[in-house]
Coordinates of C-alpha atoms in Angstrom, one line a residue:
M233 CA 8.8 -12.5 -26.5
V234 CA 10.8 -10.4 -24.1
V235 CA 8.4 -10.4 -21.5
V236 CA 7.5 -13.9 -21.9
L237 CA 11.5 -15.0 -21.5
C238 CA 11.1 -13.0 -18.8
L239 CA 8.6 -14.0 -17.0
V240 CA 8.4 -17.4 -17.5
S241 CA 10.8 -18.1 -14.0
M242 CA 7.1 -16.9 -11.9
K243 CA 4.8 -19.7 -14.0
A244 CA 2.9 -21.3 -11.5
M245 CA 2.6 -25.1 -10.4
S246 CA -0.4 -25.4 -12.4
Q247 CA -0.5 -25.6 -16.4
Q248 CA -3.6 -23.4 -16.1
E249 CA -2.6 -20.5 -14.0
M250 CA 0.3 -18.1 -14.3
L251 CA 1.8 -15.2 -12.2
F252 CA 3.7 -12.3 -13.6
P253 CA 5.8 -9.8 -11.7
L254 CA 5.2 -6.6 -13.0
K255 CA 7.1 -4.2 -15.1
H256 CA 6.1 -1.1 -13.9
N257 CA 5.3 0.4 -10.6
A258 CA 1.2 2.2 -10.7
V259 CA 1.6 4.0 -7.0
I260 CA 4.8 5.6 -8.4
G261 CA 3.0 6.6 -11.7
N262 CA 0.4 7.8 -9.9
A263 CA 2.6 9.9 -7.9
L264 CA 4.4 11.4 -10.9
K265 CA 0.9 12.3 -12.8
Q266 CA -0.2 14.4 -9.5
A267 CA 3.9 15.8 -9.8
A268 CA 3.3 16.7 -13.6
E269 CA 0.9 19.7 -12.0
H270 CA 3.5 21.1 -10.3
N271 CA 6.8 21.3 -13.0
G272 CA 8.0 17.8 -12.3
V273 CA 8.7 18.8 -8.2
Y274 CA 7.5 15.2 -6.8
R275 CA 10.5 14.9 -3.8
V276 CA 9.6 16.2 -0.8
A277 CA 11.4 19.8 0.2
M278 CA 15.0 19.5 1.4
P279 CA 15.1 20.2 5.3
S280 CA 17.6 23.5 6.2
A281 CA 19.7 21.1 8.3
D282 CA 23.0 19.3 5.8
T283 CA 24.5 17.2 8.3
L284 CA 22.1 14.9 10.4
L285 CA 22.9 13.9 14.1
L286 CA 22.5 10.9 16.3
P287 CA 20.4 8.5 16.5
F288 CA 19.2 8.0 12.4
F289 CA 16.5 6.3 12.3
D290 CA 13.6 5.4 9.2
D291 CA 11.3 2.4 9.5
F292 CA 9.7 3.5 6.1
S293 CA 6.2 3.3 8.6
I294 CA 5.2 6.8 6.5
P295 CA 4.1 5.6 3.1
T296 CA 5.9 8.4 1.2
V297 CA 6.6 6.9 -2.7
W298 CA 10.1 8.2 -2.8
P299 CA 12.3 7.8 -0.1
S300 CA 11.8 10.9 2.7
S301 CA 14.3 14.0 2.3
E302 CA 14.7 13.8 5.6
N303 CA 17.2 11.0 5.7
W304 CA 17.8 10.2 1.9
V305 CA 19.2 11.9 -0.9
D306 CA 18.2 9.5 -3.7
S307 CA 14.4 8.6 -4.7
L308 CA 15.4 5.2 -6.5
A309 CA 14.0 3.1 -3.9
Y310 CA 10.1 2.3 -3.4
I311 CA 8.6 3.3 0.1
G312 CA 5.6 1.9 0.6
P313 CA 4.0 -1.4 2.5
G314 CA 2.7 -3.5 -0.4
F315 CA 5.9 -6.6 -0.7
A316 CA 6.9 -7.0 2.2
I317 CA 6.5 -10.6 4.4
N318 CA 5.9 -10.0 8.6
P319 CA 8.2 -6.7 8.2
P320 CA 9.6 -5.5 11.7
T321 CA 7.1 -2.6 11.2
V322 CA 5.0 -1.6 8.5
G323 CA 6.1 0.1 5.3
V324 CA 9.3 -0.9 3.9
A325 CA 12.1 0.4 1.4
T326 CA 11.9 -1.7 -1.9
M327 CA 14.5 -2.4 -4.2
D328 CA 14.3 -3.9 -7.8
G329 CA 14.6 -3.3 -11.5
L330 CA 12.5 -0.4 -11.8
D331 CA 13.5 3.0 -11.5
K332 CA 12.6 6.6 -9.7
E333 CA 9.2 6.3 -12.1
G334 CA 8.2 3.3 -11.8
N335 CA 9.7 2.0 -15.2
P336 CA 12.4 -0.6 -16.3
Y337 CA 16.1 0.1 -16.0
D338 CA 16.2 -1.3 -19.3
N339 CA 13.9 -2.9 -21.7
T340 CA 15.8 -3.7 -24.2
S341 CA 16.7 -6.9 -23.5
I342 CA 15.4 -9.8 -21.3
S343 CA 19.4 -10.3 -20.3
A344 CA 20.1 -6.8 -19.3
N345 CA 21.6 -7.4 -15.4
G346 CA 23.4 -5.1 -13.5
L347 CA 23.6 -2.3 -10.5
C348 CA 19.6 -1.3 -10.3
D349 CA 18.4 0.7 -6.9
Q350 CA 20.4 2.6 -4.9
L351 CA 19.3 4.6 -1.5
T352 CA 21.4 7.0 0.0
S353 CA 21.8 8.5 3.5
K354 CA 21.9 12.1 4.0
P355 CA 25.4 13.1 5.4
M356 CA 25.8 12.7 9.5
D357 CA 28.0 13.5 12.4
L358 CA 29.8 10.4 13.3
F359 CA 32.2 12.6 15.4
A360 CA 30.7 14.3 18.1
D361 CA 26.8 14.7 19.5
E362 CA 24.2 16.7 19.4
N363 CA 25.8 18.6 22.5
G364 CA 29.3 19.2 20.2
L365 CA 31.1 16.2 22.2
P366 CA 33.0 14.2 20.4
F367 CA 32.6 10.3 20.7
N368 CA 34.7 8.3 22.6
A369 CA 37.0 5.7 21.2
S370 CA 35.3 3.2 23.0
D371 CA 31.7 4.4 22.4
S372 CA 29.8 2.1 20.7
I373 CA 28.4 3.1 17.5
F374 CA 26.4 0.5 15.5
M375 CA 24.1 0.3 12.4
I376 CA 21.2 -2.4 12.6
F377 CA 18.6 -2.9 9.7
Y378 CA 17.0 -5.7 8.4
Y379 CA 16.7 -7.0 5.0
Q380 CA 14.2 -9.7 3.2
R381 CA 15.0 -11.6 -0.2
K382 CA 11.4 -11.3 -2.1
G383 CA 8.7 -11.3 0.0
L384 CA 5.7 -11.2 -1.9
G385 CA 7.1 -10.2 -5.4
D386 CA 10.3 -12.1 -7.2
A387 CA 13.0 -13.8 -5.6
P388 CA 16.6 -12.6 -5.9
E389 CA 18.7 -15.4 -7.9
A390 CA 21.9 -16.5 -6.7
N391 CA 24.0 -14.1 -8.9
D392 CA 22.2 -11.3 -7.7
S393 CA 23.1 -9.0 -4.7
L394 CA 22.3 -6.5 -2.1
R395 CA 25.1 -4.3 -1.0
L396 CA 25.6 -1.7 1.8
D397 CA 28.9 0.5 1.6
F398 CA 30.0 3.3 4.1
Y399 CA 31.9 6.4 2.6
N400 CA 35.7 6.4 3.8
V401 CA 35.4 10.0 4.5
N402 CA 39.8 10.4 4.1
T403 CA 40.0 8.5 1.1
L404 CA 36.6 10.0 -0.2
T405 CA 35.3 6.5 -1.6
W406 CA 33.2 4.5 -0.6
D407 CA 34.1 1.1 0.9
K408 CA 31.8 -2.4 0.5
V409 CA 31.4 -3.8 4.2
W410 CA 28.4 -6.0 3.7
M411 CA 26.7 -8.4 0.6
E412 CA 23.7 -10.4 0.6
T413 CA 23.1 -12.8 -2.3
G414 CA 19.8 -14.3 -3.4
N415 CA 18.2 -17.4 -3.3
A416 CA 15.9 -19.1 -5.2
T417 CA 13.3 -19.2 -2.6
G418 CA 13.3 -15.8 -0.9
D419 CA 12.8 -15.0 2.6
T420 CA 9.4 -15.3 4.8
L421 CA 11.3 -13.9 7.5
F422 CA 13.3 -10.3 7.6
T423 CA 17.3 -11.2 8.9
K424 CA 19.0 -8.9 11.2
V425 CA 22.1 -7.3 10.7
K426 CA 24.5 -5.6 13.5
I427 CA 27.4 -3.6 12.0
S428 CA 29.9 -2.1 14.2
I429 CA 31.4 1.4 13.7
N430 CA 34.7 1.7 15.5
S431 CA 37.1 3.0 12.1
T432 CA 38.5 6.8 12.4
D433 CA 37.2 6.2 8.6
Y434 CA 34.0 6.5 9.1
R435 CA 33.8 8.2 12.7
Q436 CA 33.9 11.6 11.0
R437 CA 31.5 14.8 10.6
G438 CA 30.3 14.0 6.2
F439 CA 30.2 10.0 7.4
K440 CA 27.4 8.6 4.6
F441 CA 26.2 4.9 4.0
R442 CA 24.4 3.5 0.9
F443 CA 22.2 0.1 -0.3
S444 CA 22.6 -1.3 -3.6
N445 CA 20.6 -4.2 -5.3
F446 CA 22.3 -6.1 -8.4
G447 CA 20.0 -7.8 -10.0
S448 CA 17.5 -7.9 -13.8
K449 CA 17.2 -4.6 -14.7
T450 CA 13.8 -4.8 -16.8
G451 CA 11.4 -4.6 -14.1
N452 CA 10.2 -5.3 -11.0
L453 CA 12.1 -8.5 -10.3
D454 CA 14.8 -9.6 -7.7
I455 CA 13.3 -7.9 -4.8
W456 CA 15.1 -6.7 -1.9
N457 CA 13.3 -5.4 1.3
I458 CA 14.4 -3.6 3.5
D459 CA 13.4 -2.0 7.0
Y460 CA 14.4 -0.5 10.7
V461 CA 17.8 1.0 9.5
M462 CA 19.6 2.9 12.6
I463 CA 22.7 4.2 13.3
N464 CA 23.1 5.3 17.2
K465 CA 25.5 5.1 20.0
F466 CA 24.3 1.9 22.4
L467 CA 25.2 1.4 26.1
P468 CA 26.8 -1.3 27.4
P469 CA 25.0 -4.3 28.5
D470 CA 22.6 -3.2 26.2
Y471 CA 24.4 -2.6 22.9
D472 CA 21.6 -2.3 21.0
S473 CA 19.1 -2.2 23.5
I474 CA 16.0 -0.9 21.1
R475 CA 12.1 -0.2 22.8
D476 CA 9.5 -0.5 20.1
F477 CA 6.3 -2.1 19.9
A478 CA 5.0 -1.4 16.1
W479 CA 2.2 -2.0 13.6
V480 CA 3.4 -5.2 11.3
Y481 CA 0.8 -4.3 7.9
Q482 CA -1.7 -2.0 7.4
G483 CA -5.3 -2.3 8.4
Y484 CA -7.6 -4.6 7.4
S485 CA -11.8 -3.7 6.4
L486 CA -14.1 -4.8 9.2
L487 CA -16.3 -6.6 6.9
N488 CA -16.2 -10.5 6.8
S489 CA -14.9 -11.2 3.5
Y490 CA -15.0 -8.1 1.7
S491 CA -13.2 -5.3 1.5
A492 CA -16.4 -3.0 0.7
V493 CA -19.5 -3.4 -0.1
P494 CA -22.2 -0.7 -1.9
W495 CA -23.3 1.0 1.3
K496 CA -27.2 1.4 0.1
H497 CA -27.2 -2.8 0.5
Y498 CA -25.2 -2.7 3.6
N499 CA -27.7 0.4 5.0
Q500 CA -30.8 -1.7 4.4
L501 CA -29.6 -4.6 6.5
S502 CA -31.0 -5.1 10.2
G503 CA -29.1 -4.5 12.9
S504 CA -28.1 -8.0 13.7
Q505 CA -27.6 -8.7 9.3
Q506 CA -25.2 -5.6 9.9
Q507 CA -23.2 -6.8 12.6
A508 CA -23.2 -10.6 11.0
L509 CA -21.2 -9.2 8.2
L510 CA -18.5 -7.8 10.0
K511 CA -15.3 -9.1 11.9
S512 CA -15.4 -10.1 15.6
S513 CA -11.8 -9.0 15.5
A514 CA -9.7 -6.5 14.0
L515 CA -7.2 -8.6 12.5
L516 CA -4.0 -6.6 13.8
T517 CA -0.7 -7.8 13.8
L518 CA 1.5 -6.2 16.6
R519 CA 5.6 -6.9 16.7
N520 CA 7.8 -6.5 20.2
N521 CA 11.1 -5.0 18.0
N522 CA 12.4 -4.2 22.0
E523 CA 15.7 -6.2 23.2
S524 CA 15.3 -6.0 26.7
N525 CA 12.1 -7.5 28.9
P526 CA 8.8 -6.8 27.0
F527 CA 6.1 -4.9 29.5
P528 CA 2.0 -5.2 28.7
V529 CA 0.7 -2.7 26.3
K530 CA -3.0 -1.7 25.7
V531 CA -4.7 -1.2 21.7
Q532 CA -7.7 1.2 21.4
G533 CA -9.5 2.5 18.7
V534 CA -11.9 4.5 17.1
S535 CA -14.4 4.7 14.2
V536 CA -14.8 8.3 13.2
D537 CA -17.7 9.0 10.1
Q538 CA -17.4 11.1 7.8
Y539 CA -19.1 13.8 9.8
G540 CA -16.9 13.5 12.6
I541 CA -18.9 11.6 14.6
S542 CA -16.8 9.3 16.0
Q543 CA -17.7 5.6 18.1
P544 CA -15.5 3.2 19.9
L545 CA -14.1 0.2 17.5
V546 CA -11.8 -1.9 19.9
G547 CA -10.2 -1.5 23.9
G548 CA -11.3 -2.0 27.2
G549 CA -10.0 -4.2 30.2
G550 CA -9.2 -7.0 27.8
L551 CA -6.2 -5.9 26.2
N552 CA -5.1 -4.3 29.1
S553 CA -2.3 -7.1 29.2
I554 CA -0.5 -8.2 26.3
Q555 CA 2.8 -9.7 26.4
I556 CA 4.4 -10.1 23.2
P557 CA 7.4 -12.1 23.0
L558 CA 10.9 -10.4 22.0
N559 CA 11.0 -10.6 18.3
T560 CA 7.6 -11.7 17.5
N561 CA 4.5 -11.0 15.3
V562 CA 1.3 -11.7 17.3
T563 CA -1.9 -10.9 16.8
P564 CA -3.7 -9.2 19.8
P565 CA -7.3 -9.8 21.0
A566 CA -8.5 -7.1 19.4
S567 CA -12.0 -7.9 19.9
V568 CA -14.8 -5.5 18.1
V569 CA -17.0 -3.7 20.7
S570 CA -19.8 -6.0 21.0
G571 CA -23.1 -4.3 19.3
F572 CA -20.4 -2.2 16.8
A573 CA -21.8 -1.3 13.4
F574 CA -21.2 1.4 10.8
Q575 CA -23.8 4.0 11.2
D576 CA -24.1 7.1 9.3
P577 CA -27.2 9.6 8.0
T578 CA -26.2 9.8 4.8
S579 CA -29.1 9.7 2.4
G580 CA -26.2 9.0 -0.8
E581 CA -24.5 6.3 -2.2
L582 CA -21.5 6.9 -0.3
A583 CA -20.5 6.6 3.5
T584 CA -16.7 6.6 4.5
F585 CA -15.3 5.9 7.8
D586 CA -11.4 6.0 9.1
L587 CA -10.8 3.1 11.1
T588 CA -7.6 4.4 13.8
Y589 CA -5.8 1.7 16.0
V590 CA -3.4 3.2 19.0
L591 CA -0.7 1.6 20.9
G592 CA -0.2 2.5 24.5
Q593 CA 1.3 1.7 27.9
T594 CA -1.2 0.2 30.7
S595 CA -0.1 2.8 32.5
G596 CA -0.7 5.7 30.4
G597 CA 1.8 7.6 28.4
V598 CA 4.3 7.0 25.3
V599 CA 4.6 3.3 24.9
D600 CA 8.5 3.0 23.3
N601 CA 10.9 5.1 21.5
F602 CA 9.6 5.3 17.9
P603 CA 5.7 6.6 18.4
V604 CA 5.5 6.7 14.7
N605 CA 4.7 3.3 14.3
D606 CA 2.1 3.2 16.9
T607 CA -0.7 4.7 15.4
L608 CA -2.3 2.7 12.6
K609 CA -4.9 3.6 10.3
Y610 CA -7.4 2.4 7.6
H611 CA -10.1 4.3 5.2
Q612 CA -13.6 1.8 5.3
E613 CA -15.5 3.2 2.4
F614 CA -18.8 1.8 1.1
Y615 CA -19.7 3.2 -2.0
N616 CA -21.6 1.6 -5.3
Y617 CA -19.3 -1.9 -5.5
Y618 CA -18.4 -4.9 -3.7
A619 CA -14.5 -5.5 -3.2
Y620 CA -12.5 -8.2 -2.1
D621 CA -8.9 -6.7 -2.9
D622 CA -7.4 -3.6 -1.3
G623 CA -6.8 -1.5 -3.9
T624 CA -2.8 -2.3 -5.1
A625 CA -1.7 -5.1 -7.4
E626 CA 1.2 -6.9 -6.4
L627 CA 1.3 -9.6 -9.2
G628 CA -0.3 -9.9 -12.5
Y629 CA -2.6 -12.7 -13.3
G630 CA -3.5 -14.8 -16.1
I631 CA -5.1 -18.1 -17.5
N632 CA -3.9 -21.0 -20.1
G633 CA -6.0 -21.4 -23.3
A634 CA -8.8 -20.1 -26.0
G635 CA -11.9 -19.5 -24.3
G636 CA -10.3 -19.7 -21.2
Q637 CA -12.9 -18.3 -18.2
I638 CA -12.9 -16.6 -15.0
A639 CA -15.7 -16.3 -12.4
Y640 CA -15.3 -14.3 -9.1
K641 CA -17.9 -15.1 -6.7
F642 CA -20.0 -12.2 -4.8
D643 CA -23.0 -12.7 -2.3
V644 CA -25.1 -9.4 -3.9
L645 CA -27.0 -8.4 -0.2
Q646 CA -30.0 -6.4 -2.0
A647 CA -31.7 -6.7 -5.2
D648 CA -30.1 -3.5 -7.2
T649 CA -29.1 -2.6 -10.8
L650 CA -25.9 -4.1 -12.0
R651 CA -24.7 -0.9 -13.9
A652 CA -20.7 -1.6 -14.8
V653 CA -17.9 -4.1 -13.5
K654 CA -14.8 -2.6 -12.6
I655 CA -11.3 -4.5 -13.9
F656 CA -7.5 -4.0 -12.9
F657 CA -5.3 -4.6 -15.8
T658 CA -2.0 -4.2 -15.2
Q659 CA 0.7 -3.5 -18.0
L660 CA 3.8 -5.9 -18.0
G661 CA 5.2 -4.4 -20.9
L662 CA 3.8 -5.1 -24.2
S663 CA 0.1 -4.1 -24.3
V664 CA -2.4 -6.6 -25.0
T665 CA -5.0 -3.4 -25.8
N666 CA -5.7 -5.7 -28.8
Q667 CA -7.0 -8.7 -27.2
I668 CA -10.6 -9.4 -27.3
F669 CA -12.5 -10.9 -24.0
K670 CA -16.0 -11.1 -23.6
L671 CA -17.7 -10.0 -20.2
A672 CA -20.0 -12.5 -18.4
V673 CA -22.0 -12.9 -15.3
W674 CA -23.0 -15.9 -14.4
S675 CA -25.6 -17.2 -11.4
G676 CA -24.8 -20.6 -9.3
T677 CA -23.9 -21.2 -5.9
S678 CA -20.6 -22.6 -5.5
T679 CA -19.9 -22.8 -9.1
P680 CA -21.3 -21.1 -12.3
S681 CA -24.3 -22.8 -13.1
G682 CA -24.8 -23.1 -17.2
A683 CA -24.5 -20.1 -19.5
P684 CA -23.9 -16.7 -18.3
I685 CA -27.4 -14.8 -17.6
Y686 CA -25.4 -11.5 -18.9
Q687 CA -22.8 -11.0 -21.2
Q688 CA -21.4 -8.3 -23.3
F689 CA -19.0 -9.1 -26.3
N690 CA -15.9 -7.7 -27.8
Q691 CA -14.1 -5.8 -24.5
T692 CA -10.4 -5.4 -24.3
P693 CA -8.1 -4.7 -21.3
N694 CA -7.8 -1.3 -21.0
Y695 CA -5.1 0.6 -18.4
T696 CA -5.9 3.2 -16.2
D697 CA -3.3 6.4 -14.6
S698 CA -6.0 7.1 -11.9
I699 CA -5.6 6.2 -8.3
N700 CA -6.7 3.0 -7.7
G701 CA -5.9 2.1 -11.6
F702 CA -9.3 0.3 -12.3
Y703 CA -11.2 0.5 -16.1
T704 CA -15.0 1.1 -15.6
Y705 CA -16.9 -1.7 -18.0
L706 CA -20.7 -0.5 -18.7
T707 CA -23.4 -2.8 -18.7
A708 CA -26.0 -2.7 -20.3
P709 CA -28.9 -2.2 -16.8
T710 CA -29.6 -5.5 -15.1
Y711 CA -31.8 -6.0 -12.4
L712 CA -30.0 -8.8 -10.2
T713 CA -31.9 -10.3 -6.8
P714 CA -30.5 -10.8 -4.1
G715 CA -27.6 -14.3 -4.3
T716 CA -24.9 -15.6 -5.7
Y717 CA -23.2 -14.1 -8.7
F718 CA -20.4 -14.6 -10.5
F719 CA -18.9 -12.0 -12.2
G720 CA -15.7 -12.4 -15.0
M721 CA -14.9 -13.1 -18.5
V722 CA -13.9 -15.3 -21.1
Q723 CA -11.2 -14.6 -23.1
N724 CA -10.7 -15.4 -26.8
S725 CA -7.4 -16.5 -27.2
S726 CA -5.0 -17.8 -25.2
T727 CA -2.7 -14.8 -24.6
I728 CA -2.5 -14.1 -21.2
L729 CA -4.7 -10.6 -20.1
N730 CA -2.3 -10.2 -17.3
L731 CA -5.5 -9.3 -14.3
G732 CA -4.2 -7.0 -11.3
L733 CA -3.7 -9.5 -8.6
D734 CA -3.3 -8.1 -5.0
M735 CA -1.3 -10.2 -2.8
N736 CA -1.8 -8.9 0.5
T737 CA -5.2 -9.9 0.6
P738 CA -5.4 -13.7 1.9
A739 CA -6.7 -15.7 -0.7
D740 CA -10.3 -17.5 -0.7
Q741 CA -9.7 -19.6 -3.1
S742 CA -14.0 -20.7 -2.6
K743 CA -14.6 -17.2 -4.4
K744 CA -12.2 -18.0 -7.4
L745 CA -12.9 -20.0 -10.3
I746 CA -11.5 -21.2 -13.6
N747 CA -12.2 -22.9 -16.2
T748 CA -9.8 -23.9 -18.8
T749 CA -11.0 -27.9 -19.8
G750 CA -14.7 -27.7 -19.5
S751 CA -15.0 -27.7 -15.8
W752 CA -15.0 -25.6 -13.0
I753 CA -12.3 -25.6 -10.6
N754 CA -10.9 -23.2 -7.8
S755 CA -8.1 -21.5 -8.3
Q756 CA -4.7 -22.6 -6.6
L757 CA -3.1 -19.2 -6.7
P758 CA -2.5 -16.8 -3.4
G759 CA -4.2 -13.2 -3.3
M760 CA -7.0 -11.8 -4.5
W761 CA -8.3 -10.6 -8.4
M762 CA -9.0 -6.9 -8.7
I763 CA -13.0 -7.6 -9.9
R764 CA -15.3 -5.2 -8.4
P765 CA -19.4 -5.4 -9.6
V766 CA -20.9 -2.3 -9.6
F767 CA -24.5 -1.1 -8.5
S768 CA -26.8 2.0 -8.8
G769 CA -30.6 2.5 -9.0
T770 CA -29.6 5.5 -11.7
P771 CA -26.7 5.5 -14.2
I772 CA -23.1 6.2 -13.1
D773 CA -20.4 8.0 -14.4
V774 CA -16.8 7.3 -15.6
G775 CA -13.9 8.5 -13.8
I776 CA -13.6 11.6 -12.4
N777 CA -16.8 13.9 -12.5
E778 CA -15.6 17.7 -13.3
N779 CA -19.0 18.6 -12.1
L780 CA -18.0 21.7 -10.4
S781 CA -16.6 24.6 -12.6
A782 CA -14.1 26.7 -11.7
E783 CA -16.7 29.4 -10.9
Q784 CA -17.7 27.0 -8.3
L785 CA -14.7 26.4 -6.5
S786 CA -11.2 27.7 -5.4
I787 CA -8.5 26.2 -3.3
Y788 CA -5.2 29.0 -2.3
P789 CA -2.8 29.4 -1.2
V790 CA -0.5 27.5 -3.4
P791 CA 1.9 26.0 -2.1
A792 CA -0.1 25.9 1.4
H793 CA 1.8 26.3 4.4
N794 CA -0.1 26.5 7.5
E795 CA -3.9 26.4 6.2
L796 CA -5.1 25.5 2.9
N797 CA -8.5 27.3 1.9
I798 CA -11.2 25.5 -0.3
D799 CA -14.0 28.1 -1.1
L800 CA -17.1 26.0 -2.7
D801 CA -20.3 27.1 -3.5
P802 CA -22.2 27.2 -1.1
G803 CA -25.2 25.2 -2.3
L804 CA -22.8 21.9 -3.0
A805 CA -21.1 22.6 0.3
P806 CA -23.7 21.2 2.9
S807 CA -23.2 17.3 1.1
T808 CA -19.7 17.2 0.1
Q809 CA -17.3 14.9 1.3
T810 CA -13.5 16.3 1.2
S811 CA -10.5 14.0 1.1
I812 CA -7.1 14.2 0.9
Y813 CA -4.9 12.1 -0.2
N814 CA -0.6 12.0 0.0
A815 CA 1.4 10.8 -3.2
A816 CA 1.7 7.4 -2.5
G817 CA -1.9 7.4 -3.0
Q818 CA -3.3 7.2 0.6
L819 CA -5.9 8.8 2.3
I820 CA -4.8 11.2 5.2
Y821 CA -7.4 13.3 5.4
N822 CA -11.4 12.4 5.3
K823 CA -14.4 15.1 6.6
A824 CA -17.4 16.3 5.7
Y825 CA -16.7 19.9 3.6
S826 CA -14.9 22.9 5.8
R827 CA -14.1 25.8 4.2
T828 CA -10.2 25.9 5.9
I829 CA -8.6 23.0 6.4
S830 CA -5.1 22.4 8.8
V831 CA -1.8 21.6 7.0
S832 CA 0.6 22.2 9.7
G833 CA 1.7 18.8 10.4
F834 CA 1.7 17.7 6.6
P835 CA 5.1 16.9 5.2
S836 CA 6.3 18.7 2.3
G837 CA 5.0 17.9 -1.0
I838 CA 2.4 16.9 -3.6
Y839 CA -1.4 16.0 -2.5
L840 CA -4.7 14.9 -4.3
I841 CA -7.6 17.0 -2.7
R842 CA -11.0 14.5 -3.5
L843 CA -14.1 16.9 -3.2
T844 CA -17.0 14.1 -3.4
D845 CA -21.0 14.7 -3.5
R846 CA -22.1 12.2 -0.9
K847 CA -25.3 12.1 -2.4
S848 CA -24.6 11.3 -6.0
G849 CA -21.1 10.4 -5.1
K850 CA -19.6 12.8 -7.8
S851 CA -16.3 13.9 -7.4
L852 CA -13.9 17.0 -8.6
S853 CA -10.2 16.3 -7.8
R854 CA -7.4 18.9 -8.0
T855 CA -3.2 18.4 -7.1
V856 CA -2.1 21.0 -4.0
M857 CA 1.1 21.6 -3.2
I858 CA 1.9 22.1 0.9
A859 CA 5.3 23.4 1.8
D860 CA 6.7 23.7 5.2

């Protein structure tokens, strides 16, 4: 009853479909799971310097789950790209009603409101510069930041607020210097705030600031996104001059419609068929955060396969004169190189590609003052499944009514055997694992036709804490010829089952069908469902496959500093892929097996290492600590 009352405000206009804010953050939960193997240490190591010098800058473009201890002293805000619309740069700090472990601050009452997250800076020196010279009273020191209500999450109401406090070094107290309240609709754009720091109460060594949000303490509710936080001494006449071009969103799949298709299905297509399956443009989004006149920039991209073989992806003269209006997001003409197709010599089921896009000046050199947000990476994976989603849920989804049906349209490219259907169910407070549904597959064209061609009775929602959060529902081997099929479920009761909804992938309504009245209609809500059909010529294994014994694998030293050694049985090495994920579950290293890996540039923290046999798709995962 608590969950229903808490979430009723997210009810869709259609009485058949409903959206719900999440009660937990699965990304944080997964990071904690990895950290648990290292005595609960989940924050990166504190740097040696205890007082920061100007400029202070953090645009959260490197997702770290928790705020980086290079700039911040607490771990309550969530750092990632998932809940922002049109941010100044990719990645934001999201403040909500979830604690540092991704759980509600207070789940005892639906009316629990009050202080939730805080984002507190490390102490900094506003008295003297990096040379030890005191600032003059006439020097212009400003704080700049951007904020957004709601974004892709739940809107904060009028009685909710976001507040900024400065630490008064003289009185040793926190002073409120800015506050904004919520509204019913939220924002589609970020609002810029500029605050002059003149008082001698603040222009001291030991100055700090903190953001605090006040709202519901019962879940991922009343969301505020913060981005592009900066404190600096600015020179007249450009008192807040910034020179920065940046990526706005994470990269997207280069496949038309899909985020993934089975490698064997793609690899059996002709060259022209492969190219027809690819987008003609990388669909990148750039922002000009300059406060002065823009200048031309260029975009270049490269694709690197799991063996380290690269091929050009985007680039050339047509991209060397992109003019972006000030403080504007644009999609540049990042056309995919003519004739590009994913190519890989693997004979197994798994092929992976790292797509890297880099901003630069047309005349060469660094494009701006903040190069950290000028490189964008996307991991394109081909394995044994079809997918539209990006692997992360921002909301929960459900339909009303006993017997309600959900059908997801996929075009199967090659004849193959259906082995499973992966489904992401998100737990919204009360568990629904006692609710029964029927797994179903229909044939058809634009809508399912007739009765299911395959069905599996007495299934229940299951939750998993693996990296991507999908539960694998094994099916009886079912041979499907090429064509259009619909994969989904039929629920027994009217209880909402809380299917994961990816809000960062644009909705394709033609792919999503529901039936609660006896007739199929297209879903009217945004986002894409998190359902993935799995195909293989042989039976598949579920979950992490411990097919390597301790004698066949050794990873050292722990913690690793400059180099990480992975000793693998020589017979397994030739077909093994090494992937390393950070605490946010993002892939940061992906290459054919090498015994020694340089980790000198990795931030301190917990990492997941996954070794995958490219032929069988079997894998083994281990966590390791990397320290500066």
